[in-house]
Tab-separated table of C-alpha atoms in Angstrom:
chain	number	residue	atom	x	y	z
A	15	VAL	CA	-1.606	-0.863	35.262
A	16	VAL	CA	1.474	1.300	34.809
A	17	SER	CA	0.820	3.301	31.645
A	18	THR	CA	3.552	5.177	29.912
A	19	ASP	CA	2.996	7.969	27.299
A	20	ALA	CA	1.098	6.973	24.143
A	21	GLY	CA	4.136	6.295	22.288
A	22	SER	CA	4.698	3.119	24.100
A	23	ASP	CA	3.162	0.110	25.065
A	24	VAL	CA	0.793	0.010	28.239
A	25	VAL	CA	2.645	-2.308	30.445
A	26	SER	CA	0.537	-4.290	33.150
A	27	THR	CA	1.770	-6.887	35.657
A	28	ASP	CA	-0.568	-9.199	37.611
A	29	ALA	CA	0.079	-10.957	40.560
A	30	GLY	CA	-0.698	-14.220	39.278
A	31	SER	CA	1.445	-13.789	35.752
A	32	ASP	CA	4.613	-14.450	34.830
A	33	ALA	CA	7.376	-12.532	32.960
A	34	SER	CA	6.028	-13.635	29.637
A	35	VAL	CA	5.375	-11.570	26.751
A	36	ASP	CA	2.460	-11.343	24.782
A	37	SER	CA	0.666	-8.166	23.745
A	38	ALA	CA	3.495	-6.547	21.868
A	39	VAL	CA	3.409	-9.472	19.463
A	40	ASP	CA	-0.167	-9.406	18.966
A	41	ALA	CA	-2.483	-7.373	16.696
A	42	GLY	CA	-2.043	-5.480	19.283
A	43	THR	CA	1.115	-4.330	18.193
A	44	ASP	CA	-1.663	-2.671	16.260
A	45	ALA	CA	-3.408	-2.734	19.503
A	46	SER	CA	-1.273	-2.783	22.412
A	47	VAL	CA	-0.479	0.915	21.346
A	48	ASP	CA	-3.441	1.561	19.135
A	49	SER	CA	-6.172	0.220	21.468
A	50	ALA	CA	-5.376	2.755	24.112
A	51	VAL	CA	-5.321	5.423	21.705
A	52	ASP	CA	-7.072	4.530	18.469
A	53	ALA	CA	-10.740	5.060	18.356
A	54	GLY	CA	-10.841	1.916	16.278
A	55	ALA	CA	-10.282	-0.209	19.270
A	56	ASP	CA	-13.596	0.768	20.857
A	57	ALA	CA	-13.769	-0.146	24.624
A	58	SER	CA	-17.472	-1.234	24.095
A	59	VAL	CA	-15.849	-4.248	22.340
A	60	ASP	CA	-14.109	-5.380	25.466
A	61	SER	CA	-17.626	-6.523	26.822
A	62	SER	CA	-17.507	-9.479	24.164
A	63	VAL	CA	-13.941	-10.497	25.441
A	64	ASP	CA	-14.305	-12.986	28.082
A	65	ALA	CA	-11.959	-12.719	31.248
A	66	SER	CA	-9.948	-15.770	30.536
A	67	VAL	CA	-8.555	-14.200	27.397
A	68	ASP	CA	-5.703	-11.871	27.677
A	69	SER	CA	-7.283	-8.562	26.590
A	70	SER	CA	-3.448	-7.378	26.014
A	71	VAL	CA	-3.141	-9.532	22.980
A	72	ASP	CA	-6.329	-8.529	21.159
A	73	ALA	CA	-6.605	-5.926	18.771
A	74	SER	CA	-9.842	-5.116	19.656
A	75	SER	CA	-9.594	-4.579	23.511
A	76	ASP	CA	-8.722	-1.597	25.458
A	77	ALA	CA	-5.758	-2.038	27.564
A	78	THR	CA	-8.052	-0.955	30.411
A	79	VAL	CA	-9.345	-4.378	30.613
A	80	ASP	CA	-6.256	-5.683	31.979
A	81	SER	CA	-7.674	-4.807	35.457
A	82	THR	CA	-10.303	-7.716	34.804
A	83	VAL	CA	-7.933	-10.188	33.553
A	84	ASP	CA	-7.645	-13.436	35.536
A	85	ALA	CA	-4.548	-13.554	37.716
A	86	SER	CA	-3.883	-17.003	35.707
A	87	VAL	CA	-3.550	-15.241	32.282
A	88	ASP	CA	-0.233	-13.775	31.884
A	89	VAL	CA	-0.465	-10.228	30.823
A	90	THR	CA	2.792	-8.672	30.921
A	91	VAL	CA	3.239	-6.536	28.069
A	92	ASP	CA	6.459	-6.373	25.921
A	93	SER	CA	7.721	-2.876	26.494
A	94	THR	CA	9.253	-3.138	22.900
A	95	VAL	CA	7.336	-0.720	20.459
A	96	ASP	CA	6.797	-1.486	17.322
A	97	ALA	CA	7.463	1.320	14.984
A	98	GLY	CA	4.718	0.498	12.601
A	99	SER	CA	2.196	0.342	15.568
A	100	ASP	CA	2.090	3.344	17.496
A	101	ALA	CA	-0.726	5.449	16.286
A	102	THR	CA	0.908	8.638	17.581
A	103	VAL	CA	3.832	8.191	15.481
A	104	ASP	CA	2.866	10.105	12.480
A	105	SER	CA	-0.470	11.756	11.703
A	106	THR	CA	0.524	13.314	8.470
A	107	VAL	CA	-0.868	11.492	5.597
A	108	ASP	CA	2.299	11.040	2.846
A	109	ALA	CA	1.748	12.921	0.021
A	110	SER	CA	2.558	9.614	-1.678
A	111	VAL	CA	-0.737	8.330	-1.106
A	112	ASP	CA	-2.598	9.674	-4.264
A	113	SER	CA	-6.213	10.476	-4.349
A	114	GLY	CA	-6.861	8.050	-7.014
A	115	THR	CA	-4.253	8.270	-9.947
A	116	ASP	CA	-1.068	6.152	-8.649
A	117	ALA	CA	-0.204	3.845	-11.081
A	118	SER	CA	0.234	1.223	-8.580
A	119	VAL	CA	-3.220	1.262	-7.781
A	120	ASP	CA	-4.270	1.567	-10.882
A	121	SER	CA	-2.377	-1.481	-12.032
A	122	ALA	CA	-4.484	-3.369	-9.159
A	123	VAL	CA	-7.740	-2.715	-10.756
A	124	ASP	CA	-6.792	-2.552	-14.338
A	125	ALA	CA	-8.923	-4.597	-16.652
A	126	SER	CA	-6.161	-7.051	-17.106
A	127	ALA	CA	-6.568	-7.983	-13.553
A	128	ASP	CA	-10.100	-9.457	-14.059
A	129	SER	CA	-11.119	-11.497	-11.131
A	130	ALA	CA	-13.575	-13.503	-13.378
A	131	THR	CA	-10.078	-15.430	-14.604
A	132	ASP	CA	-8.899	-15.983	-10.900
A	133	ALA	CA	-9.674	-19.093	-9.500
A	134	GLY	CA	-8.762	-17.284	-6.252
A	135	SER	CA	-11.419	-14.296	-6.381
A	136	ASP	CA	-14.262	-15.635	-8.484
A	137	ALA	CA	-16.031	-18.139	-6.860
A	138	THR	CA	-17.862	-19.232	-9.954
A	139	VAL	CA	-14.759	-20.721	-11.301
A	140	ASP	CA	-14.494	-23.414	-8.851
A	141	ALA	CA	-16.824	-26.360	-8.735
A	142	GLY	CA	-16.165	-26.637	-5.202
A	143	SER	CA	-17.563	-23.073	-4.550
A	144	ASP	CA	-20.108	-22.515	-7.402
A	145	ALA	CA	-23.400	-21.556	-5.954
A	146	SER	CA	-24.887	-22.325	-9.675
A	147	THR	CA	-24.545	-25.834	-9.187
A	148	GLY	CA	-26.960	-25.879	-6.263
A	149	ALA	CA	-24.429	-27.363	-4.037
A	150	PRO	CA	-23.640	-25.455	-0.765
A	151	VAL	CA	-20.300	-23.774	-0.867
A	152	GLU	CA	-18.029	-25.504	1.820
A	153	LEU	CA	-16.049	-23.256	4.066
A	154	TRP	CA	-12.631	-24.211	5.961
A	155	ILE	CA	-12.466	-22.501	9.459
A	156	LEU	CA	-9.201	-22.408	11.368
A	157	ARG	CA	-10.154	-23.175	15.025
A	158	VAL	CA	-7.665	-22.701	17.758
A	159	GLY	CA	-7.992	-25.156	20.616
A	160	ASP	CA	-9.116	-28.749	21.068
A	161	GLY	CA	-11.783	-27.842	24.013
A	162	THR	CA	-10.014	-29.510	26.591
A	163	ALA	CA	-8.668	-26.410	28.813
A	164	ALA	CA	-9.129	-22.579	28.728
A	165	LEU	CA	-6.953	-20.518	25.891
A	166	THR	CA	-3.789	-18.604	27.199
A	167	ASN	CA	-1.281	-16.726	25.513
A	168	ALA	CA	0.829	-20.439	25.013
A	169	ALA	CA	0.921	-22.261	21.596
A	170	THR	CA	-2.398	-23.869	20.836
A	171	ALA	CA	-2.922	-26.489	18.579
A	172	LEU	CA	-5.093	-25.932	15.451
A	173	PHE	CA	-7.773	-27.541	13.483
A	174	LEU	CA	-9.462	-26.724	10.245
A	175	GLU	CA	-12.970	-27.481	10.214
A	176	ARG	CA	-14.979	-28.064	7.003
A	177	ARG	CA	-18.431	-26.937	7.128
A	178	ALA	CA	-21.397	-26.158	4.633
A	179	SER	CA	-21.860	-22.278	4.512
A	180	THR	CA	-25.677	-23.004	4.398
A	181	ASP	CA	-26.303	-24.776	7.655
A	182	GLY	CA	-22.849	-25.537	8.965
A	183	THR	CA	-23.266	-29.493	8.508
A	184	VAL	CA	-19.883	-31.095	8.867
A	185	ARG	CA	-17.918	-32.151	5.839
A	186	GLY	CA	-15.600	-34.672	7.539
A	187	ALA	CA	-13.348	-34.554	10.511
A	188	PRO	CA	-11.534	-31.852	11.268
A	189	ILE	CA	-7.905	-31.605	10.043
A	190	ALA	CA	-5.452	-31.525	12.551
A	191	LEU	CA	-2.353	-29.262	11.875
A	192	PRO	CA	0.943	-30.574	13.006
A	193	VAL	CA	2.179	-30.191	16.606
A	194	ALA	CA	5.663	-32.023	16.134
A	195	VAL	CA	8.501	-32.237	13.821
A	196	SER	CA	8.047	-35.043	11.154
A	197	GLY	CA	10.188	-35.134	8.582
A	198	ALA	CA	10.761	-31.442	6.900
A	199	ASN	CA	7.517	-30.497	8.582
A	200	ARG	CA	7.439	-28.622	11.427
A	201	PRO	CA	4.740	-27.877	14.181
A	202	ILE	CA	2.312	-24.880	13.562
A	203	THR	CA	0.888	-23.711	16.236
A	204	ILE	CA	-0.492	-20.071	17.318
A	205	SER	CA	-1.147	-18.003	20.338
A	206	GLY	CA	-4.632	-19.141	22.035
A	207	THR	CA	-5.467	-15.495	23.072
A	208	ALA	CA	-3.623	-13.478	20.140
A	209	THR	CA	-6.795	-12.779	18.191
A	210	SER	CA	-4.842	-10.907	15.348
A	211	GLU	CA	-3.132	-14.400	14.319
A	212	GLY	CA	-4.788	-17.227	12.435
A	213	SER	CA	-5.612	-15.396	9.136
A	214	LEU	CA	-6.528	-18.312	6.434
A	215	THR	CA	-6.552	-17.651	2.660
A	216	ARG	CA	-7.159	-19.759	-0.493
A	217	SER	CA	-4.449	-19.773	-2.974
A	218	ALA	CA	-5.097	-17.672	-6.258
A	219	ASP	CA	-5.423	-20.935	-8.215
A	220	GLY	CA	-7.743	-22.273	-5.578
A	221	ARG	CA	-5.830	-25.361	-4.951
A	222	PHE	CA	-4.488	-24.704	-1.243
A	223	VAL	CA	-5.164	-22.930	1.753
A	224	VAL	CA	-2.420	-21.389	3.756
A	225	LEU	CA	-1.864	-19.784	7.142
A	226	ALA	CA	0.891	-18.775	9.249
A	227	GLY	CA	2.175	-19.594	12.682
A	228	TYR	CA	4.708	-20.657	15.319
A	229	ALA	CA	7.042	-23.845	14.971
A	230	ALA	CA	6.225	-24.700	18.427
A	231	THR	CA	4.829	-27.382	20.413
A	232	PRO	CA	1.375	-26.798	22.131
A	233	GLY	CA	2.149	-25.413	25.568
A	234	THR	CA	5.201	-23.114	25.025
A	235	ALA	CA	4.730	-20.111	26.909
A	236	ALA	CA	3.929	-16.597	25.698
A	237	VAL	CA	4.677	-18.076	22.277
A	238	ALA	CA	4.083	-14.648	20.171
A	239	SER	CA	7.338	-13.241	21.982
A	240	THR	CA	9.525	-15.925	21.516
A	241	ALA	CA	12.804	-15.364	19.474
A	242	THR	CA	12.942	-17.107	16.153
A	243	ASP	CA	16.518	-18.596	17.034
A	244	THR	CA	14.226	-20.928	19.301
A	245	VAL	CA	10.791	-20.898	17.766
A	246	PRO	CA	10.826	-20.119	14.025
A	247	ARG	CA	7.608	-18.607	12.264
A	248	VAL	CA	6.238	-21.022	9.706
A	249	VAL	CA	3.772	-21.232	6.959
A	250	ALA	CA	1.575	-24.265	6.609
A	251	ARG	CA	-0.031	-25.273	2.833
A	252	VAL	CA	-3.162	-27.588	3.015
A	253	SER	CA	-4.436	-29.545	-0.127
A	254	GLY	CA	-8.096	-30.004	-0.887
A	255	ALA	CA	-7.181	-33.363	-0.055
A	256	GLY	CA	-5.709	-32.792	3.624
A	257	ALA	CA	-2.223	-33.039	2.356
A	258	ILE	CA	-0.055	-30.748	4.851
A	259	ASP	CA	3.636	-29.074	4.213
A	260	SER	CA	4.719	-27.225	7.049
A	261	SER	CA	8.437	-26.927	5.729
A	262	THR	CA	8.646	-23.265	5.049
A	263	THR	CA	10.062	-21.140	7.736
A	264	PHE	CA	10.852	-17.564	7.819
A	265	GLY	CA	14.531	-16.994	9.348
A	266	ALA	CA	14.689	-13.968	11.600
A	267	ALA	CA	11.190	-12.481	10.557
A	268	TYR	CA	8.757	-11.593	13.122
A	269	SER	CA	10.977	-12.293	16.013
A	270	ALA	CA	9.678	-11.776	19.398
A	271	ASN	CA	6.304	-10.251	17.447
A	272	ASN	CA	3.501	-11.715	15.567
A	273	ILE	CA	3.266	-13.618	12.365
A	274	ARG	CA	-0.351	-13.552	11.486
A	275	GLY	CA	-0.940	-14.726	8.063
A	276	ALA	CA	0.159	-15.805	4.651
A	277	ALA	CA	-0.941	-15.768	1.053
A	278	THR	CA	0.031	-17.755	-2.060
A	279	VAL	CA	-0.712	-17.870	-5.912
A	280	ASP	CA	-0.168	-21.730	-6.552
A	281	GLY	CA	1.563	-22.960	-3.239
A	282	THR	CA	5.280	-22.686	-4.275
A	283	ALA	CA	5.987	-19.411	-2.706
A	284	PHE	CA	4.503	-17.718	0.037
A	285	TRP	CA	3.917	-13.502	1.010
A	286	THR	CA	3.442	-13.336	4.802
A	287	ALA	CA	1.798	-10.734	7.428
A	288	GLY	CA	2.974	-9.657	10.910
A	289	THR	CA	5.015	-7.211	12.714
A	290	GLY	CA	8.426	-6.986	14.381
A	291	ALA	CA	11.535	-4.900	14.349
A	292	ALA	CA	12.699	-3.014	10.969
A	293	GLY	CA	13.864	-5.421	8.384
A	294	ALA	CA	12.016	-8.240	9.917
A	295	ALA	CA	8.505	-7.182	9.869
A	296	GLY	CA	5.908	-5.754	7.219
A	297	ILE	CA	5.465	-8.347	4.170
A	298	GLN	CA	8.010	-11.077	3.720
A	299	TYR	CA	8.455	-13.560	0.761
A	300	LYS	CA	10.077	-17.165	0.833
A	301	LEU	CA	9.632	-20.128	-1.660
A	302	LEU	CA	8.125	-23.254	-0.416
A	303	GLY	CA	10.807	-25.257	1.854
A	304	ALA	CA	13.401	-22.668	0.853
A	305	THR	CA	16.301	-22.178	3.603
A	306	GLY	CA	17.669	-18.760	4.790
A	307	GLU	CA	16.271	-15.518	5.574
A	308	PRO	CA	13.095	-14.146	3.551
A	309	VAL	CA	12.938	-11.438	1.278
A	310	ASN	CA	11.345	-8.252	3.140
A	311	VAL	CA	9.606	-7.366	-0.089
A	312	LEU	CA	7.572	-4.583	1.815
A	313	ALA	CA	9.389	-2.947	4.776
A	314	ALA	CA	6.592	-0.061	5.532
A	315	PRO	CA	4.282	-0.281	7.208
A	316	ALA	CA	6.086	-2.641	9.625
A	317	ASN	CA	2.803	-3.607	10.976
A	318	VAL	CA	0.473	-5.508	8.747
A	319	ARG	CA	-2.490	-7.401	9.495
A	320	THR	CA	-3.487	-9.648	6.458
A	321	VAL	CA	-2.128	-9.979	2.902
A	322	ASN	CA	-4.357	-11.536	0.159
A	323	ILE	CA	-3.885	-11.907	-3.467
A	324	PHE	CA	-6.640	-10.992	-6.157
A	325	GLY	CA	-6.377	-10.280	-9.874
A	326	GLY	CA	-2.674	-11.143	-10.007
A	327	GLN	CA	-1.928	-8.243	-7.415
A	328	LEU	CA	-0.615	-8.697	-3.828
A	329	PHE	CA	-2.704	-6.846	-1.265
A	330	GLY	CA	-2.479	-5.945	2.280
A	331	VAL	CA	-4.470	-4.158	5.553
A	332	SER	CA	-2.911	-2.345	8.070
A	333	ALA	CA	-4.319	-0.054	10.806
A	334	THR	CA	-1.156	2.410	11.289
A	335	THR	CA	-0.098	6.150	10.810
A	336	SER	CA	3.631	4.825	10.692
A	337	PRO	CA	5.033	6.013	8.278
A	338	THR	CA	1.922	7.074	6.742
A	339	GLY	CA	-1.719	6.675	7.504
A	340	ILE	CA	-3.440	3.354	6.189
A	341	TYR	CA	-6.382	2.097	7.548
A	342	GLY	CA	-7.642	-0.076	5.201
A	343	ILE	CA	-6.708	-2.117	1.778
A	344	PHE	CA	-3.268	-0.905	0.082
A	345	ALA	CA	-1.534	-2.711	-2.999
A	346	ALA	CA	1.819	-4.039	-1.993
A	347	GLY	CA	3.822	-2.853	-5.174
A	348	THR	CA	2.947	-4.139	-8.511
A	349	GLY	CA	1.712	-7.567	-8.933
A	350	THR	CA	3.251	-10.160	-6.677
A	351	PRO	CA	6.714	-8.913	-5.849
A	352	THR	CA	9.472	-10.928	-5.108
A	353	THR	CA	12.314	-8.320	-4.327
A	354	THR	CA	12.893	-5.641	-1.625
A	355	GLY	CA	11.688	-2.200	-2.127
A	356	ALA	CA	7.687	-2.264	-2.830
A	357	THR	CA	5.727	0.657	-1.851
A	358	ALA	CA	2.054	0.498	0.115
A	359	THR	CA	-0.432	2.506	-1.492
A	360	LEU	CA	-3.733	2.634	0.176
A	361	LEU	CA	-6.542	2.355	-2.299
A	362	PRO	CA	-8.073	5.733	-2.812
A	363	GLY	CA	-11.251	6.416	-0.762
A	364	PHE	CA	-9.785	4.206	2.678
A	365	SER	CA	-9.093	6.141	5.736
A	366	THR	CA	-5.472	7.587	6.310
A	367	THR	CA	-6.624	8.494	9.967
A	368	SER	CA	-7.558	6.352	12.983
A	369	GLY	CA	-11.117	4.872	13.416
A	370	PRO	CA	-11.472	1.838	11.342
A	371	SER	CA	-10.187	-1.440	12.441
A	372	PRO	CA	-9.910	-3.452	9.317
A	373	TYR	CA	-8.833	-7.258	9.192
A	374	SER	CA	-9.480	-10.005	6.570
A	375	PHE	CA	-10.795	-8.569	2.980
A	376	TYR	CA	-12.082	-10.241	-0.118
A	377	LEU	CA	-12.263	-8.752	-3.653
A	378	LEU	CA	-14.528	-9.266	-6.439
A	379	ASP	CA	-15.149	-8.122	-9.997
A	380	ARG	CA	-18.999	-7.152	-9.875
A	381	SER	CA	-19.517	-4.626	-12.311
A	382	ALA	CA	-19.142	-4.645	-16.179
A	383	ALA	CA	-18.657	-1.148	-16.149
A	384	VAL	CA	-15.522	-0.970	-13.976
A	385	PRO	CA	-12.477	-3.032	-15.276
A	386	GLY	CA	-11.002	-5.265	-12.983
A	387	LEU	CA	-11.874	-5.590	-9.489
A	388	ASP	CA	-14.642	-3.120	-7.954
A	389	THR	CA	-15.795	-4.741	-4.741
A	390	ALA	CA	-14.434	-5.287	-1.584
A	391	TYR	CA	-15.862	-7.006	1.579
A	392	ILE	CA	-13.608	-5.924	4.481
A	393	ALA	CA	-14.126	-7.446	8.359
A	394	ASP	CA	-13.860	-4.797	10.638
A	395	ASP	CA	-13.556	-5.621	14.594
A	396	ARG	CA	-14.937	-2.650	15.944
A	397	ALA	CA	-17.903	-2.593	18.154
A	398	VAL	CA	-21.348	-2.688	16.066
A	399	ALA	CA	-22.278	0.367	17.172
A	400	SER	CA	-18.980	2.242	15.702
A	401	GLY	CA	-19.146	0.268	12.566
A	402	GLY	CA	-18.002	-2.872	12.780
A	403	GLY	CA	-18.786	-6.068	11.001
A	404	ILE	CA	-18.643	-6.603	7.299
A	405	GLN	CA	-18.087	-3.629	5.097
A	406	ARG	CA	-18.869	-3.448	1.657
A	407	TRP	CA	-16.830	-1.078	-0.429
A	408	THR	CA	-17.184	-0.258	-4.537
A	409	LEU	CA	-15.053	1.402	-6.878
A	410	ALA	CA	-16.395	4.113	-9.240
A	411	GLY	CA	-14.557	6.783	-10.807
A	412	GLY	CA	-11.403	5.991	-9.407
A	413	THR	CA	-12.492	6.001	-5.952
A	414	TRP	CA	-13.594	3.442	-3.583
A	415	THR	CA	-16.558	4.301	-1.321
A	416	LEU	CA	-18.440	2.512	1.948
A	417	GLY	CA	-21.868	1.373	0.540
A	418	ALA	CA	-23.047	-0.700	3.510
A	419	THR	CA	-21.859	-2.643	6.641
A	420	PHE	CA	-23.316	-6.154	7.418
A	421	ASN	CA	-23.774	-6.482	11.250
A	422	THR	CA	-27.618	-7.170	12.083
A	423	GLY	CA	-27.607	-10.176	14.560
A	424	LEU	CA	-24.092	-9.566	15.814
A	425	THR	CA	-22.910	-8.350	19.233
A	426	SER	CA	-19.035	-7.136	17.853
A	427	GLY	CA	-17.387	-6.895	14.782
A	428	ALA	CA	-15.560	-9.473	12.464
A	429	ARG	CA	-11.977	-10.540	11.824
A	430	GLY	CA	-12.432	-12.910	8.834
A	431	VAL	CA	-14.475	-12.894	5.519
A	432	VAL	CA	-14.770	-14.640	2.460
A	433	ALA	CA	-17.495	-14.130	-0.235
A	434	TRP	CA	-18.791	-15.316	-3.713
A	435	ALA	CA	-21.237	-14.595	-6.191
A	436	ASP	CA	-24.787	-16.402	-6.368
A	437	GLY	CA	-26.318	-14.886	-9.228
A	438	ALA	CA	-27.013	-11.406	-8.930
A	439	ASP	CA	-26.288	-11.511	-5.039
A	440	VAL	CA	-22.895	-12.136	-3.033
A	441	VAL	CA	-22.947	-14.197	-0.111
A	442	ILE	CA	-20.607	-13.191	2.639
A	443	ALA	CA	-19.315	-15.751	5.506
A	444	ALA	CA	-17.530	-14.238	8.459
A	445	VAL	CA	-15.885	-14.916	11.391
A	446	THR	CA	-17.186	-12.735	14.223
A	447	ALA	CA	-14.789	-11.051	17.229
A	448	GLU	CA	-17.670	-12.168	19.654
A	449	SER	CA	-16.913	-14.301	22.468
A	450	PRO	CA	-17.991	-17.096	21.585
A	451	SER	CA	-16.931	-16.238	18.084
A	452	ARG	CA	-19.265	-17.432	15.317
A	453	VAL	CA	-19.213	-18.235	11.763
A	454	VAL	CA	-21.970	-16.345	10.098
A	455	THR	CA	-23.320	-15.353	6.389
A	456	PHE	CA	-25.055	-12.502	4.984
A	457	ARG	CA	-26.799	-12.331	1.507
A	458	ASP	CA	-25.887	-8.876	-0.290
A	459	VAL	CA	-29.053	-8.429	-2.507
A	460	PRO	CA	-28.492	-5.399	-4.849
A	461	GLY	CA	-30.648	-2.490	-3.993
A	462	ALA	CA	-31.646	-3.950	-0.391
A	463	MET	CA	-30.547	-3.048	2.716
A	464	PRO	CA	-28.405	-5.369	4.720
A	465	GLY	CA	-30.433	-8.471	6.329
A	466	MET	CA	-29.776	-10.551	9.388
A	467	ALA	CA	-26.768	-12.763	9.877
A	468	THR	CA	-27.682	-16.563	9.698
A	469	VAL	CA	-25.347	-18.672	11.890
A	470	VAL	CA	-23.222	-21.167	10.524
A	471	SER	CA	-21.230	-22.463	13.650
A	472	THR	CA	-20.398	-21.312	17.343
A	473	ALA	CA	-16.924	-22.118	18.787
A	474	PRO	CA	-17.227	-24.919	21.274
A	475	THR	CA	-16.083	-23.700	24.744
A	476	ASN	CA	-12.544	-23.362	25.383
A	477	THR	CA	-11.969	-22.650	21.756
A	478	HIS	CA	-11.856	-19.744	19.231
A	479	TYR	CA	-12.596	-19.427	15.637
A	480	ARG	CA	-10.011	-17.060	13.526
A	481	GLY	CA	-9.986	-17.506	9.784
A	482	LEU	CA	-11.936	-18.753	7.160
A	483	ALA	CA	-11.335	-19.575	3.478
A	484	LEU	CA	-13.247	-21.274	0.626
A	485	ALA	CA	-12.578	-25.064	0.220
A	486	PRO	CA	-10.014	-25.348	-2.204
A	487	THR	CA	-10.221	-27.709	-5.203
A	488	PRO	CA	-9.555	-31.231	-5.275
């Protein structure tokens, strides 16, 4: 392994590898730099990463793992450094991150953003996921790989598994995402080993799930490093009936880098998360099926891990010090911005320094005493001993505070999460960062200590679970 300074990616060459590029384009553009220098990328996570998985593309794995990676796995790292991903770039916290008085944050938790009126943020409004009906909540789980071959950094086929949250009972055949052009639809695949990719969200109106990936056929080598003039980035919208629209591509955005996830209000427009060059990274916006370039609504941070919409507000998650320290959930502008110039405002109480490694998140309105959104569940993929798992944060007095971490029964942290009310309790479902990955649930009981994980499903051999969402309504 040839290591340059902390401001550049770790470059590794492997006797059996080609010159393909992978890790610069991963959560690891969080992690290709951050994992070597960030306490959030705890090396103890590496023990859960199978040698067949390219650690250079895993946000949770330390670059030193490369020495154990099988020669058959491409591990060459793109030496291009993402300005938004270098944990050493700027340790100074931007004064614009107010301790709790920033109006853009206030608007995200204003009483007008009552999640009880938002189908995307309160499961009790959705007959398909209402625990009060007595029926198990249905989860949609994004699986990468068909099990026939070990995962590599090549483009890999995707499937949506549909399972009951109580015992993992299958609810119909998996939905296969397109792997070839069909009319206006493009193929949508992701890297088999870039574990930052594959976030899955449900639309705010509850009617669709959406994900982002590459318009590449399975087997396209080092897909995350491909240029967008040959492999455009694409978003797929899937209805409750299984109808797929993958016609929306994103121009030059995220070229030679990761696109990681997407969010939508009602399936007619999308906001995406990823990383890349200035102006072509961060959060991009585009209408369904529109041609031309997207709008870079939020340019900084350039390295965004996930996005979602709750209570009419667009939120994102990052783990970066550039241009200011953001290690948690931020409000992206006000409402759901569609023009350039949105500002990322870290929710007060979340970390401005390295350590946490947050991924997907889910916001709820649980307290009658606090207007609007007041409870956040966040997946953190660090080792359990370092705080990995599902964290519960609550808002009081204008500040968000970490109250509990759900990780009993896990061997590593988590990257995907959803949550829903069940009377006074909240049920949490998560995708673990383990190998093999699992879908598990926890029950958050007021006043009680976090309990043991209940296993819903374990990813079959040669596959991996990435994101999950509540089932869309028919």
